[in-house]
Amino acid sequence: GLAEAMTWLAFRMKEQYGLQVDLQAKESFNQLDHHMRMLLFQSIRELLFNVVKHAGVLEAKVALELKDGRGCITIVDQGKGFEAEKVMKDVKIAHGLLIVQDRLNLLGCDFKVNSKPGKGTQVVIDLPIEEVPT
């Protein structure tokens, strides 16, 4: 599942870049198909790499959970942040983020970047899965 892959990724980010990833996997998203899991894995890796490259901190939090019956993945850092609204309109600067956003949107995920200078960055990926009622 995705949770296992994220545990491995957290270990690799620490080993390669010294990035401490606090992984909170309340949900492993085993119901996602392989293609979707791969895409999410690559997207989260890209987002964590952005923390290393731009945030100026070596700590990030990744949460996998169900919220209101929908899948939700959150990546948060307390780094230097940026003007999210401006940056996301600028293809040159937000290139990597926009590629991630496009890919995720194609698969029905919602991708939101919340950030302000000096306030860190929060990325929320909303997954198109409905909770199976027990």
Short mmCIF file of C-alpha atoms in Angstrom, two decimals:
data_model
loop_
_atom_site.label_atom_id
_atom_site.label_comp_id
_atom_site.label_asym_id
_atom_site.label_seq_id
_atom_site.Cartn_x
_atom_site.Cartn_y
_atom_site.Cartn_z
CA GLY A 1 0.00 0.00 0.00
CA LEU A 2 0.88 3.66 -0.12
CA ALA A 3 1.75 3.82 3.59
CA GLU A 4 4.52 1.25 3.17
CA ALA A 5 5.90 3.08 0.16
CA MET A 6 5.86 6.33 2.14
CA THR A 7 7.76 4.71 5.01
CA TRP A 8 10.45 3.71 2.53
CA LEU A 9 10.45 7.18 0.96
CA ALA A 10 10.81 8.86 4.37
CA PHE A 11 13.84 6.68 5.06
CA ARG A 12 15.40 7.53 1.67
CA MET A 13 14.82 11.30 2.05
CA LYS A 14 16.57 11.18 5.42
CA GLU A 15 19.45 9.16 4.03
CA GLN A 16 19.92 11.22 0.86
CA TYR A 17 19.05 14.75 1.94
CA GLY A 18 18.90 14.72 5.73
CA LEU A 19 15.17 15.52 5.53
CA GLN A 20 13.31 14.31 8.59
CA VAL A 21 9.86 13.18 7.47
CA ASP A 22 7.27 12.78 10.16
CA LEU A 23 4.89 10.28 8.59
CA GLN A 24 1.42 9.92 10.05
CA ALA A 25 -0.29 7.16 8.13
CA LYS A 26 -3.73 6.67 9.60
CA GLU A 27 -4.77 5.18 6.29
CA SER A 28 -2.80 3.01 3.87
CA PHE A 29 -5.09 3.53 0.85
CA ASN A 30 -4.92 -0.09 -0.28
CA GLN A 31 -8.07 0.53 -2.33
CA LEU A 32 -6.17 2.72 -4.81
CA ASP A 33 -5.04 1.12 -8.03
CA HIS A 34 -1.37 0.70 -8.82
CA HIS A 35 -1.26 3.59 -11.28
CA MET A 36 -2.75 6.01 -8.77
CA ARG A 37 -0.43 4.84 -6.01
CA MET A 38 2.60 5.33 -8.26
CA LEU A 39 1.47 8.79 -9.20
CA LEU A 40 0.87 9.78 -5.59
CA PHE A 41 4.24 8.36 -4.59
CA GLN A 42 6.03 10.37 -7.30
CA SER A 43 4.07 13.50 -6.43
CA ILE A 44 4.89 13.28 -2.74
CA ARG A 45 8.54 12.60 -3.53
CA GLU A 46 8.62 15.70 -5.73
CA LEU A 47 6.95 17.78 -3.00
CA LEU A 48 9.39 16.57 -0.35
CA PHE A 49 12.27 17.32 -2.69
CA ASN A 50 10.86 20.86 -3.00
CA VAL A 51 11.09 21.19 0.78
CA VAL A 52 14.76 20.21 0.62
CA LYS A 53 15.43 22.60 -2.27
CA HIS A 54 13.42 25.66 -1.32
CA ALA A 55 12.01 25.66 2.19
CA GLY A 56 15.26 26.11 4.09
CA VAL A 57 14.22 23.53 6.68
CA LEU A 58 14.94 19.82 6.93
CA GLU A 59 11.68 18.68 8.42
CA ALA A 60 8.34 17.88 6.85
CA LYS A 61 5.14 16.20 7.91
CA VAL A 62 3.20 13.83 5.69
CA ALA A 63 -0.27 12.67 6.76
CA LEU A 64 -2.37 10.01 5.05
CA GLU A 65 -5.90 10.00 6.37
CA LEU A 66 -9.59 9.91 5.65
CA LYS A 67 -11.44 13.18 6.18
CA ASP A 68 -15.19 13.40 5.79
CA GLY A 69 -15.14 10.05 4.01
CA ARG A 70 -12.55 11.14 1.45
CA GLY A 71 -8.89 10.33 1.13
CA CYS A 72 -6.56 13.16 2.07
CA ILE A 73 -2.79 13.49 1.90
CA THR A 74 -1.17 16.53 3.49
CA ILE A 75 2.47 17.60 3.19
CA VAL A 76 3.48 20.38 5.56
CA ASP A 77 6.73 22.21 6.25
CA GLN A 78 7.56 25.14 8.50
CA GLY A 79 9.95 26.60 5.95
CA LYS A 80 10.21 30.02 4.40
CA GLY A 81 7.03 29.72 2.37
CA PHE A 82 6.06 31.71 -0.72
CA GLU A 83 3.19 33.62 -2.29
CA ALA A 84 1.24 30.54 -3.37
CA GLU A 85 -1.38 32.34 -5.44
CA LYS A 86 1.21 34.31 -7.40
CA VAL A 87 3.64 31.46 -7.83
CA MET A 88 1.02 28.96 -9.01
CA LYS A 89 0.16 31.33 -11.87
CA ASP A 90 3.78 31.53 -13.00
CA VAL A 91 4.68 28.54 -15.16
CA LYS A 92 8.41 29.26 -14.97
CA ILE A 93 8.58 29.21 -11.17
CA ALA A 94 5.85 26.70 -10.40
CA HIS A 95 6.78 24.35 -13.23
CA GLY A 96 7.24 21.23 -11.05
CA LEU A 97 4.21 21.99 -8.90
CA LEU A 98 2.02 22.57 -11.92
CA ILE A 99 3.08 19.28 -13.52
CA VAL A 100 2.19 17.50 -10.28
CA GLN A 101 -1.11 19.37 -10.17
CA ASP A 102 -1.99 18.51 -13.78
CA ARG A 103 -1.17 14.84 -13.33
CA LEU A 104 -3.22 14.59 -10.15
CA ASN A 105 -6.14 16.54 -11.61
CA LEU A 106 -6.26 14.13 -14.56
CA LEU A 107 -6.86 11.29 -12.12
CA GLY A 108 -9.57 13.19 -10.31
CA CYS A 109 -7.49 14.40 -7.36
CA ASP A 110 -7.73 17.90 -6.03
CA PHE A 111 -4.40 19.64 -5.40
CA LYS A 112 -4.11 22.73 -3.21
CA VAL A 113 -1.05 24.67 -2.16
CA ASN A 114 -1.37 26.96 0.84
CA SER A 115 1.67 29.08 1.54
CA LYS A 116 2.69 32.56 2.65
CA PRO A 117 6.18 33.98 3.04
CA GLY A 118 7.47 33.18 6.51
CA LYS A 119 4.52 30.89 7.23
CA GLY A 120 5.64 27.56 5.79
CA THR A 121 3.82 25.56 3.15
CA GLN A 122 0.93 23.13 3.22
CA VAL A 123 0.01 20.98 0.25
CA VAL A 124 -3.28 19.08 0.32
CA ILE A 125 -4.08 16.27 -2.08
CA ASP A 126 -7.70 15.23 -2.01
CA LEU A 127 -8.28 11.72 -3.38
CA PRO A 128 -11.35 10.59 -5.29
CA ILE A 129 -12.06 7.63 -3.05
CA GLU A 130 -15.15 7.15 -1.03
CA GLU A 131 -14.89 5.48 2.31
CA VAL A 132 -16.41 2.04 2.22
CA PRO A 133 -19.12 2.00 4.88
CA THR A 134 -18.63 -0.87 7.30
#
